């Protein structure tokens, strides 16, 4: 087996460098595409966070999703052999900040809605109480009113005959004045005494 010449050795080295370069470029291209895909997904999440009204639970899930994307990005950067502040980091920071702001705003909206509901409930209670107080006099006056004030239903039959007048014998005489009974008796007794005296005078004559 003959020894390789320097030219052949350089040729082999060049081919190995070319293969290594191609492999490295392919790996870099693959990682770059993956990072771009992560960046795109983060941008979509940020856009959704701007346009949709998410609940607190949805916001927590989106933050977890962003944290997972951030871990994937760090892993890829370590595989490349470097860790640098890139466009992906900036977009992740922006998206995280927007989600935090959205979570704060969402909580403020929830608090304001709860406060509004409480105010409405208090107003309803006040109106209900005022109605009860306004209805109390009406119920008492209606219960104390006499039954004669109720409307009498019209009768379809002929009117009832007038009641018969009482007879003269049943009609009581005029009542004597108070204290006048005794004086009348005294007058009658005096008349009787006078008549007896007159009779006695006639007899004597």
mmCIF file of C-alpha atoms in Angstrom:
data_model
loop_
_atom_site.group_PDB
_atom_site.id
_atom_site.type_symbol
_atom_site.label_atom_id
_atom_site.label_comp_id
_atom_site.label_asym_id
_atom_site.label_seq_id
_atom_site.Cartn_x
_atom_site.Cartn_y
_atom_site.Cartn_z
ATOM 1 C CA UNK A 1 0.000 0.000 0.000
ATOM 2 C CA UNK A 2 1.544 3.229 -1.138
ATOM 3 C CA UNK A 3 1.683 6.272 1.090
ATOM 4 C CA UNK A 4 -0.718 9.068 0.238
ATOM 5 C CA UNK A 5 0.693 12.197 -1.140
ATOM 6 C CA UNK A 6 0.226 15.580 0.441
ATOM 7 C CA UNK A 7 -2.098 16.571 -2.392
ATOM 8 C CA UNK A 8 -4.316 13.588 -1.740
ATOM 9 C CA UNK A 9 -4.349 14.308 1.950
ATOM 10 C CA UNK A 10 -5.382 17.881 1.307
ATOM 11 C CA UNK A 11 -8.089 16.600 -1.037
ATOM 12 C CA UNK A 12 -9.478 14.318 1.655
ATOM 13 C CA UNK A 13 -9.315 17.099 4.238
ATOM 14 C CA UNK A 14 -11.147 19.427 1.898
ATOM 15 C CA UNK A 15 -13.877 16.875 1.271
ATOM 16 C CA UNK A 16 -14.273 16.281 5.000
ATOM 17 C CA UNK A 17 -14.499 20.020 5.636
ATOM 18 C CA UNK A 18 -17.088 20.304 2.888
ATOM 19 C CA UNK A 19 -19.141 17.474 4.362
ATOM 20 C CA UNK A 20 -18.833 18.973 7.827
ATOM 21 C CA UNK A 21 -19.781 22.402 6.511
ATOM 22 C CA UNK A 22 -22.790 21.030 4.679
ATOM 23 C CA UNK A 23 -23.889 19.096 7.755
ATOM 24 C CA UNK A 24 -23.414 22.155 9.949
ATOM 25 C CA UNK A 25 -25.313 24.384 7.536
ATOM 26 C CA UNK A 26 -28.105 21.841 7.332
ATOM 27 C CA UNK A 27 -28.280 21.662 11.124
ATOM 28 C CA UNK A 28 -28.241 25.445 11.397
ATOM 29 C CA UNK A 29 -30.950 25.742 8.781
ATOM 30 C CA UNK A 30 -33.078 23.176 10.605
ATOM 31 C CA UNK A 31 -32.681 24.927 13.940
ATOM 32 C CA UNK A 32 -33.305 28.305 12.335
ATOM 33 C CA UNK A 33 -36.557 27.032 10.838
ATOM 34 C CA UNK A 34 -37.596 25.651 14.203
ATOM 35 C CA UNK A 35 -36.842 28.957 15.902
ATOM 36 C CA UNK A 36 -38.803 30.820 13.242
ATOM 37 C CA UNK A 37 -41.728 28.439 13.776
ATOM 38 C CA UNK A 38 -41.597 29.129 17.507
ATOM 39 C CA UNK A 39 -41.439 32.856 16.821
ATOM 40 C CA UNK A 40 -44.449 32.616 14.527
ATOM 41 C CA UNK A 41 -46.484 30.696 17.071
ATOM 42 C CA UNK A 42 -45.610 33.236 19.761
ATOM 43 C CA UNK A 43 -46.688 36.069 17.473
ATOM 44 C CA UNK A 44 -50.013 34.335 16.887
ATOM 45 C CA UNK A 45 -50.511 33.931 20.622
ATOM 46 C CA UNK A 46 -49.749 37.619 21.126
ATOM 47 C CA UNK A 47 -52.252 38.599 18.428
ATOM 48 C CA UNK A 48 -54.917 36.386 19.951
ATOM 49 C CA UNK A 49 -54.250 37.945 23.332
ATOM 50 C CA UNK A 50 -54.889 41.383 21.818
ATOM 51 C CA UNK A 51 -58.157 40.514 20.091
ATOM 52 C CA UNK A 52 -59.881 37.980 22.330
ATOM 53 C CA UNK A 53 -61.281 38.335 25.824
ATOM 54 C CA UNK A 54 -59.746 35.384 27.614
ATOM 55 C CA UNK A 55 -60.616 34.182 31.086
ATOM 56 C CA UNK A 56 -58.022 33.972 33.835
ATOM 57 C CA UNK A 57 -57.698 30.210 33.302
ATOM 58 C CA UNK A 58 -57.041 30.659 29.573
ATOM 59 C CA UNK A 59 -54.403 33.285 30.312
ATOM 60 C CA UNK A 60 -52.616 30.906 32.687
ATOM 61 C CA UNK A 61 -52.608 28.196 30.011
ATOM 62 C CA UNK A 62 -51.191 30.613 27.423
ATOM 63 C CA UNK A 63 -48.434 31.681 29.811
ATOM 64 C CA UNK A 64 -47.521 28.031 30.386
ATOM 65 C CA UNK A 65 -47.465 27.500 26.627
ATOM 66 C CA UNK A 66 -45.118 30.450 26.208
ATOM 67 C CA UNK A 67 -42.845 29.132 28.949
ATOM 68 C CA UNK A 68 -42.643 25.781 27.151
ATOM 69 C CA UNK A 69 -41.742 27.572 23.908
ATOM 70 C CA UNK A 70 -39.054 29.478 25.766
ATOM 71 C CA UNK A 71 -37.560 26.241 27.100
ATOM 72 C CA UNK A 72 -37.556 24.755 23.586
ATOM 73 C CA UNK A 73 -35.774 27.828 22.277
ATOM 74 C CA UNK A 74 -33.113 27.644 24.993
ATOM 75 C CA UNK A 75 -32.585 23.961 24.257
ATOM 76 C CA UNK A 76 -32.073 24.646 20.551
ATOM 77 C CA UNK A 77 -29.662 27.457 21.279
ATOM 78 C CA UNK A 78 -27.596 25.158 23.497
ATOM 79 C CA UNK A 79 -27.490 22.564 20.735
ATOM 80 C CA UNK A 80 -26.157 25.239 18.385
ATOM 81 C CA UNK A 81 -23.428 26.040 20.856
ATOM 82 C CA UNK A 82 -24.450 29.598 21.707
ATOM 83 C CA UNK A 83 -27.081 31.472 23.696
ATOM 84 C CA UNK A 84 -27.883 34.918 22.407
ATOM 85 C CA UNK A 85 -30.605 37.518 22.872
ATOM 86 C CA UNK A 86 -32.508 37.144 19.612
ATOM 87 C CA UNK A 87 -35.735 38.310 18.019
ATOM 88 C CA UNK A 88 -37.459 35.302 19.570
ATOM 89 C CA UNK A 89 -36.498 36.462 23.061
ATOM 90 C CA UNK A 90 -37.884 39.914 22.339
ATOM 91 C CA UNK A 91 -41.149 38.534 20.996
ATOM 92 C CA UNK A 92 -41.489 36.215 23.976
ATOM 93 C CA UNK A 93 -40.910 39.109 26.372
ATOM 94 C CA UNK A 94 -43.486 41.222 24.544
ATOM 95 C CA UNK A 95 -46.014 38.403 24.494
ATOM 96 C CA UNK A 96 -45.505 37.656 28.194
ATOM 97 C CA UNK A 97 -45.906 41.337 29.069
ATOM 98 C CA UNK A 98 -49.062 41.617 26.969
ATOM 99 C CA UNK A 99 -50.548 38.555 28.632
ATOM 100 C CA UNK A 100 -49.718 39.940 32.080
ATOM 101 C CA UNK A 101 -51.369 43.237 31.158
ATOM 102 C CA UNK A 102 -54.373 41.374 29.803
ATOM 103 C CA UNK A 103 -54.626 39.337 32.998
ATOM 104 C CA UNK A 104 -54.512 42.523 35.101
ATOM 105 C CA UNK A 105 -57.089 44.255 32.900
ATOM 106 C CA UNK A 106 -59.297 41.186 32.956
ATOM 107 C CA UNK A 107 -59.194 41.118 36.763
ATOM 108 C CA UNK A 108 -60.006 44.841 36.908
ATOM 109 C CA UNK A 109 -62.977 44.283 34.604
ATOM 110 C CA UNK A 110 -64.174 41.419 36.789
ATOM 111 C CA UNK A 111 -63.873 43.596 39.902
ATOM 112 C CA UNK A 112 -65.781 46.470 38.285
ATOM 113 C CA UNK A 113 -68.535 44.099 37.128
ATOM 114 C CA UNK A 114 -68.825 42.617 40.623
ATOM 115 C CA UNK A 115 -69.028 46.116 42.118
ATOM 116 C CA UNK A 116 -71.716 47.097 39.598
ATOM 117 C CA UNK A 117 -73.761 43.986 40.410
ATOM 118 C CA UNK A 118 -73.508 44.777 44.140
ATOM 119 C CA UNK A 119 -74.713 48.352 43.546
ATOM 120 C CA UNK A 120 -77.662 47.103 41.476
ATOM 121 C CA UNK A 121 -78.611 44.636 44.219
ATOM 122 C CA UNK A 122 -78.527 47.418 46.833
ATOM 123 C CA UNK A 123 -80.700 49.670 44.639
ATOM 124 C CA UNK A 124 -83.224 46.859 44.155
ATOM 125 C CA UNK A 125 -83.389 46.309 47.930
ATOM 126 C CA UNK A 126 -84.015 50.044 48.484
ATOM 127 C CA UNK A 127 -86.803 50.123 45.888
ATOM 128 C CA UNK A 128 -88.373 47.002 47.387
ATOM 129 C CA UNK A 129 -88.262 48.541 50.875
ATOM 130 C CA UNK A 130 -89.819 51.802 49.636
ATOM 131 C CA UNK A 131 -92.624 49.866 47.954
ATOM 132 C CA UNK A 132 -93.346 47.977 51.171
ATOM 133 C CA UNK A 133 -93.509 51.229 53.139
ATOM 134 C CA UNK A 134 -95.765 52.834 50.528
ATOM 135 C CA UNK A 135 -98.162 49.884 50.552
ATOM 136 C CA UNK A 136 -98.551 49.706 54.354
ATOM 137 C CA UNK A 137 -101.016 52.687 54.753
ATOM 138 C CA UNK A 138 -103.213 51.400 51.939
ATOM 139 C CA UNK A 139 -103.600 47.970 53.529
ATOM 140 C CA UNK A 140 -104.467 49.389 56.977
ATOM 141 C CA UNK A 141 -107.069 51.820 55.618
ATOM 142 C CA UNK A 142 -108.681 49.157 53.492
ATOM 143 C CA UNK A 143 -108.923 46.767 56.461
ATOM 144 C CA UNK A 144 -110.441 49.446 58.775
ATOM 145 C CA UNK A 145 -113.071 50.619 56.278
ATOM 146 C CA UNK A 146 -116.671 49.568 57.043
ATOM 147 C CA UNK A 147 -118.392 46.963 54.891
ATOM 148 C CA UNK A 148 -121.169 49.435 54.081
ATOM 149 C CA UNK A 149 -118.746 51.391 51.907
ATOM 150 C CA UNK A 150 -118.387 48.429 49.573
ATOM 151 C CA UNK A 151 -120.399 48.806 46.354
ATOM 152 C CA UNK A 152 -123.765 47.054 46.403
ATOM 153 C CA UNK A 153 -124.327 44.888 43.338
ATOM 154 C CA UNK A 154 -127.334 45.906 41.269
ATOM 155 C CA UNK A 155 -130.257 43.487 41.576
ATOM 156 C CA UNK A 156 -132.075 42.358 38.457
ATOM 157 C CA UNK A 157 -135.343 41.770 40.387
ATOM 158 C CA UNK A 158 -137.991 44.389 41.251
ATOM 159 C CA UNK A 159 -137.253 46.710 44.164
ATOM 160 C CA UNK A 160 -138.301 45.435 47.585
ATOM 161 C CA UNK A 161 -141.508 46.951 49.075
ATOM 162 C CA UNK A 162 -141.175 49.655 51.686
ATOM 163 C CA UNK A 163 -141.475 48.425 55.291
ATOM 164 C CA UNK A 164 -144.934 48.883 56.946
ATOM 165 C CA UNK A 165 -145.337 51.791 59.340
ATOM 166 C CA UNK A 166 -145.916 50.862 62.996
ATOM 167 C CA UNK A 167 -149.470 51.289 64.429
ATOM 168 C CA UNK A 168 -150.397 54.200 66.679
ATOM 169 C CA UNK A 169 -150.781 51.911 69.675
ATOM 170 C CA UNK A 170 -147.286 50.647 69.316
ATOM 171 C CA UNK A 171 -145.898 54.148 68.993
ATOM 172 C CA UNK A 172 -144.604 55.270 72.387
ATOM 173 C CA UNK A 173 -145.781 58.600 73.717
ATOM 174 C CA UNK A 174 -143.533 61.542 74.300
ATOM 175 C CA UNK A 175 -141.050 60.987 77.014
ATOM 176 C CA UNK A 176 -141.517 63.171 80.097
ATOM 177 C CA UNK A 177 -138.827 65.692 80.728
ATOM 178 C CA UNK A 178 -136.148 64.740 83.126
ATOM 179 C CA UNK A 179 -137.123 65.545 86.686
ATOM 180 C CA UNK A 180 -140.636 66.643 85.626
ATOM 181 C CA UNK A 181 -142.429 63.490 86.822
ATOM 182 C CA UNK A 182 -142.215 64.311 90.530
ATOM 183 C CA UNK A 183 -143.407 67.904 90.122
ATOM 184 C CA UNK A 184 -146.458 66.751 88.154
ATOM 185 C CA UNK A 185 -147.349 64.285 90.921
ATOM 186 C CA UNK A 186 -147.070 67.041 93.534
ATOM 187 C CA UNK A 187 -149.458 69.250 91.543
ATOM 188 C CA UNK A 188 -151.987 66.414 91.303
ATOM 189 C CA UNK A 189 -151.749 65.718 95.070
ATOM 190 C CA UNK A 190 -152.305 69.419 95.856
ATOM 191 C CA UNK A 191 -155.372 69.526 93.597
ATOM 192 C CA UNK A 192 -156.787 66.532 95.393
ATOM 193 C CA UNK A 193 -156.194 68.178 98.780
ATOM 194 C CA UNK A 194 -157.865 71.384 97.618
ATOM 195 C CA UNK A 195 -160.875 69.501 96.300
ATOM 196 C CA UNK A 196 -161.240 67.721 99.658
ATOM 197 C CA UNK A 197 -161.080 71.058 101.541
ATOM 198 C CA UNK A 198 -163.726 72.539 99.241
ATOM 199 C CA UNK A 199 -165.985 69.541 99.856
ATOM 200 C CA UNK A 200 -165.527 69.919 103.609
ATOM 201 C CA UNK A 201 -166.439 73.612 103.381
ATOM 202 C CA UNK A 202 -169.653 72.795 101.508
ATOM 203 C CA UNK A 203 -170.608 70.204 104.060
ATOM 204 C CA UNK A 204 -170.098 72.681 106.906
ATOM 205 C CA UNK A 205 -172.337 75.173 105.205
#
